[in-house]
């Protein structure tokens, strides 16, 4: 005799299904009567919100506050470098020996940064407690000075270059010894001279002002006049002399005079073709020492030392 099956109504079935599904993590939805919809069951899922990944730049974790990654490109392949910067990129390890670790330069930095070995040589001559780097750029000299001086005050008018300088200093582990200030040097110097006699002492000032761009070496002009006749190449045009009136932001002699009100100990980094008579005239009563800065067989620049930085004049420091 066939077994009789007990009819189960929709409400009872749902009730049973709910009971049996409590332990299985099943949720049941009941359609409205007459809707024609079928009963559906779907597993409960606990969806966790996705955590945002920490953005870690070239400096790595812990340096997010000073990491300048993304401000300028970090070139690793010559094929990625703009044509006008190719020759500078080829010298990247001369500029920063730790370049592969993430050193960053903007376009002006590529052609104006002091090569590291030269910066180290200058820093060795400028040993002191507190030194002012008046035009720090992307930090080549400030980093070197931080290795030999207790404190470096580094100025620049560009917030981007100042951020790059701080970033690069962190790679060399000297960022804590450098005070980066967004300021125009001329305004800074005038304001400094108005402070009380108890102001912070700046023992040495390092001047590496803009020379007028990468064309400085080939510009045979003085006071806006071209030397020689049109179409005739003169000796001056083949080996042009760089005059201090080409210095930016003010005439090079005025810059020196202003700086001498802060300290008599001045290191003035100038083009290799600078007029040495003009250099000597900056301090007619005192000695000036001119140091040639060579890289291999190429003369790159000269550094002119004044005051107690001149060899044999330590007593003036």
XYZ file of C-alpha atoms in Angstrom:
317
model
C 0.000 0.000 0.000
C 1.597 3.326 -1.060
C 2.661 5.677 1.683
C 0.536 8.791 1.986
C 2.558 12.021 1.800
C 1.506 14.841 4.029
C 0.846 18.048 2.119
C 2.922 20.949 3.277
C 1.727 24.490 2.646
C 4.001 27.282 1.479
C 4.120 28.929 4.895
C 5.067 25.680 6.623
C 7.748 24.945 4.020
C 9.337 28.317 4.455
C 9.255 27.901 8.206
C 11.002 24.526 7.975
C 13.520 25.854 5.508
C 14.330 28.742 7.814
C 14.860 26.403 10.748
C 17.109 24.065 8.803
C 19.115 26.918 7.300
C 19.950 28.750 10.526
C 22.944 26.560 11.136
C 24.009 26.607 7.466
C 24.245 30.386 7.078
C 21.448 30.470 4.470
C 19.142 33.464 4.056
C 15.673 32.970 2.669
C 13.552 35.511 0.868
C 9.809 35.053 0.557
C 8.074 36.593 -2.448
C 4.799 38.390 -2.143
C 1.733 36.282 -2.814
C 0.669 36.249 -6.414
C 3.960 37.668 -7.644
C 4.852 34.451 -9.471
C 8.395 34.711 -8.172
C 10.221 31.675 -7.012
C 11.789 31.212 -3.580
C 15.477 32.066 -3.691
C 18.174 31.246 -1.203
C 21.639 32.853 -1.179
C 24.596 32.323 1.152
C 25.385 35.117 3.610
C 28.706 36.785 2.917
C 30.603 39.121 5.198
C 32.199 41.703 2.873
C 35.080 43.620 4.393
C 35.876 47.072 3.023
C 39.079 47.064 0.976
C 41.994 48.705 2.734
C 43.783 51.371 0.750
C 47.327 50.355 -0.002
C 49.952 52.641 1.470
C 51.645 54.664 -1.226
C 55.353 54.074 -0.711
C 57.696 56.239 -2.781
C 61.365 56.013 -3.650
C 62.426 56.672 -0.045
C 60.407 53.752 1.349
C 58.212 53.499 4.438
C 58.585 56.060 7.175
C 59.583 58.905 4.847
C 56.170 59.741 3.413
C 56.347 63.288 4.805
C 59.463 64.214 2.809
C 59.287 61.817 -0.133
C 59.111 63.839 -3.357
C 58.357 60.876 -5.615
C 56.140 61.960 -8.494
C 57.119 65.636 -8.433
C 59.542 65.086 -11.289
C 60.398 62.001 -13.371
C 62.937 59.528 -12.001
C 64.827 58.552 -15.132
C 66.349 55.085 -15.226
C 66.722 54.525 -18.966
C 68.415 56.933 -21.360
C 65.578 56.377 -23.824
C 63.149 58.030 -21.367
C 65.227 61.198 -20.952
C 64.363 64.337 -22.967
C 66.897 65.137 -25.652
C 68.108 68.355 -23.983
C 68.984 66.435 -20.798
C 70.686 63.403 -22.364
C 74.268 64.576 -21.770
C 73.487 65.414 -18.144
C 71.803 62.063 -17.516
C 74.982 60.353 -18.723
C 76.783 62.080 -15.803
C 74.152 61.249 -13.165
C 76.565 59.256 -10.985
C 78.976 62.199 -11.000
C 76.198 64.413 -9.717
C 74.886 61.954 -7.124
C 76.723 58.692 -6.485
C 73.501 57.389 -4.898
C 71.351 58.373 -7.872
C 70.104 54.782 -8.413
C 68.556 54.860 -4.929
C 66.086 57.517 -6.067
C 67.731 60.948 -6.342
C 65.464 63.441 -8.080
C 66.312 66.502 -10.206
C 64.171 68.980 -12.094
C 65.357 70.329 -15.448
C 67.285 73.229 -13.925
C 68.816 70.874 -11.387
C 70.229 68.644 -14.120
C 72.414 71.391 -15.551
C 73.157 73.372 -12.387
C 73.909 70.795 -9.661
C 77.524 70.676 -8.462
C 79.197 67.296 -9.129
C 79.464 65.353 -5.878
C 83.262 65.128 -5.721
C 83.592 68.877 -6.228
C 80.859 69.546 -3.643
C 82.721 67.332 -1.158
C 85.983 69.212 -1.793
C 84.303 72.570 -1.179
C 82.575 71.244 1.955
C 85.903 70.110 3.346
C 87.240 73.673 2.985
C 84.117 75.160 4.575
C 84.082 73.181 7.838
C 82.285 75.190 10.546
C 79.361 75.154 12.960
C 76.679 76.826 10.817
C 76.870 77.501 7.100
C 74.385 79.179 4.785
C 73.837 77.662 1.333
C 72.252 80.663 -0.372
C 71.099 78.883 -3.555
C 70.670 75.224 -2.663
C 68.861 73.990 -5.793
C 68.326 70.221 -5.645
C 70.735 69.872 -2.739
C 74.103 68.786 -4.124
C 76.151 71.235 -2.053
C 73.845 71.242 0.980
C 74.253 67.456 1.288
C 78.045 67.712 1.108
C 78.122 70.613 3.589
C 75.973 68.621 6.022
C 78.769 66.038 6.198
C 81.341 68.576 7.445
C 79.285 71.256 9.233
C 77.089 70.984 12.306
C 74.187 72.826 10.694
C 73.272 73.887 7.167
C 70.704 76.576 6.380
C 69.599 75.967 2.787
C 67.587 78.522 0.803
C 65.804 78.363 -2.518
C 62.987 80.256 -4.203
C 61.437 77.119 -5.725
C 59.247 74.941 -3.468
C 59.749 72.041 -5.883
C 63.558 72.231 -5.820
C 63.491 72.626 -2.055
C 61.371 69.468 -1.753
C 63.748 67.622 -4.096
C 66.736 68.767 -2.024
C 65.145 67.436 1.163
C 64.299 64.166 -0.598
C 67.880 63.764 -1.846
C 69.306 64.644 1.583
C 67.237 61.803 3.090
C 68.881 59.339 0.694
C 72.272 60.444 2.050
C 70.996 60.355 5.637
C 71.743 64.023 6.397
C 68.279 65.617 6.156
C 68.161 66.217 9.938
C 71.253 68.477 9.730
C 69.767 70.775 7.089
C 67.180 73.497 7.636
C 65.360 74.077 4.351
C 63.863 77.547 3.922
C 61.745 78.797 1.033
C 63.184 82.275 0.553
C 64.858 84.666 -1.832
C 68.468 85.097 -0.700
C 68.613 88.859 -1.250
C 65.484 89.402 0.890
C 66.768 86.899 3.466
C 70.126 88.679 3.768
C 68.517 92.087 4.236
C 66.115 90.728 6.854
C 68.970 88.924 8.639
C 70.915 92.172 8.943
C 67.948 93.824 10.622
C 67.844 91.250 13.426
C 69.264 91.910 16.872
C 72.930 91.244 17.643
C 71.779 88.033 19.366
C 70.719 86.508 16.051
C 72.035 83.096 15.048
C 75.627 83.324 13.790
C 76.275 82.180 10.248
C 79.970 81.279 10.168
C 80.303 80.798 6.406
C 78.187 81.662 3.360
C 78.398 79.469 0.279
C 77.334 81.244 -2.902
C 76.436 79.274 -6.010
C 74.066 81.660 -7.804
C 72.509 81.037 -11.221
C 74.991 81.691 -14.020
C 72.350 82.319 -16.667
C 71.633 78.776 -17.854
C 73.719 76.217 -19.752
C 74.592 78.794 -22.459
C 76.800 80.807 -20.070
C 79.980 79.208 -21.424
C 79.331 80.340 -24.998
C 78.045 83.863 -24.430
C 80.680 86.431 -25.454
C 78.665 89.404 -24.295
C 79.292 92.152 -21.812
C 76.760 94.845 -21.025
C 74.601 93.569 -23.883
C 77.263 94.135 -26.592
C 78.689 91.353 -28.751
C 82.470 91.255 -28.931
C 83.984 91.351 -32.429
C 82.533 92.017 -35.864
C 79.587 90.173 -37.328
C 80.726 87.045 -39.166
C 84.211 87.210 -37.657
C 85.103 84.717 -34.912
C 87.406 86.392 -32.418
C 89.573 84.883 -29.697
C 87.051 86.178 -27.159
C 84.271 84.304 -28.954
C 86.219 81.047 -28.978
C 87.099 81.445 -25.300
C 84.563 83.944 -23.927
C 85.042 85.546 -20.528
C 82.224 85.309 -18.007
C 81.530 88.633 -16.312
C 79.939 89.061 -12.903
C 77.132 91.171 -14.338
C 75.708 87.927 -15.780
C 75.099 86.547 -12.281
C 71.482 86.273 -11.140
C 69.413 87.545 -9.372
C 71.629 90.652 -8.985
C 75.048 91.727 -10.220
C 77.691 89.349 -8.888
C 79.657 92.114 -7.156
C 76.514 93.418 -5.425
C 75.760 89.869 -4.308
C 79.219 89.611 -2.751
C 78.903 92.991 -1.011
C 75.551 92.003 0.475
C 76.945 88.651 1.615
C 79.934 90.276 3.310
C 77.504 91.969 5.728
C 76.571 88.484 6.999
C 80.048 86.926 7.118
C 83.513 87.651 5.779
C 84.030 83.923 5.228
C 82.650 83.397 1.739
C 83.017 80.584 -0.782
C 81.934 81.807 -4.234
C 81.340 79.069 -6.839
C 81.766 80.528 -10.333
C 82.162 79.476 -13.982
C 85.599 78.321 -15.101
C 85.798 81.235 -17.543
C 85.051 83.950 -14.980
C 87.029 87.201 -15.188
C 89.578 86.746 -12.376
C 90.333 90.468 -12.232
C 86.701 91.065 -11.304
C 86.959 88.280 -8.702
C 90.041 89.884 -7.102
C 88.391 93.320 -7.128
C 85.624 92.041 -4.847
C 87.998 92.190 -1.901
C 90.846 94.545 -2.875
C 92.374 94.805 0.613
C 92.377 91.088 1.413
C 93.620 87.926 -0.241
C 91.412 85.751 -2.375
C 92.196 82.117 -3.112
C 90.960 80.663 -6.397
C 90.630 76.894 -6.500
C 90.134 75.181 -9.849
C 87.601 72.362 -9.798
C 88.566 69.543 -12.157
C 86.754 66.361 -13.136
C 89.292 64.149 -14.881
C 90.923 66.317 -17.550
C 88.091 68.868 -17.653
C 88.003 72.112 -15.708
C 84.411 72.444 -14.495
C 84.388 75.601 -12.357
C 86.355 77.666 -9.861
C 85.666 78.297 -6.194
C 86.874 81.625 -4.810
C 87.562 81.681 -1.065
C 87.560 84.836 1.043
C 88.230 85.722 4.685
C 89.162 82.890 7.023
C 88.633 80.306 4.281
C 91.815 81.403 2.526
C 94.750 79.128 3.305
C 96.911 80.739 6.009
C 94.171 83.130 7.152
C 92.518 80.946 9.768
C 92.886 83.784 12.275
C 90.251 85.731 10.317
C 87.658 83.011 10.788
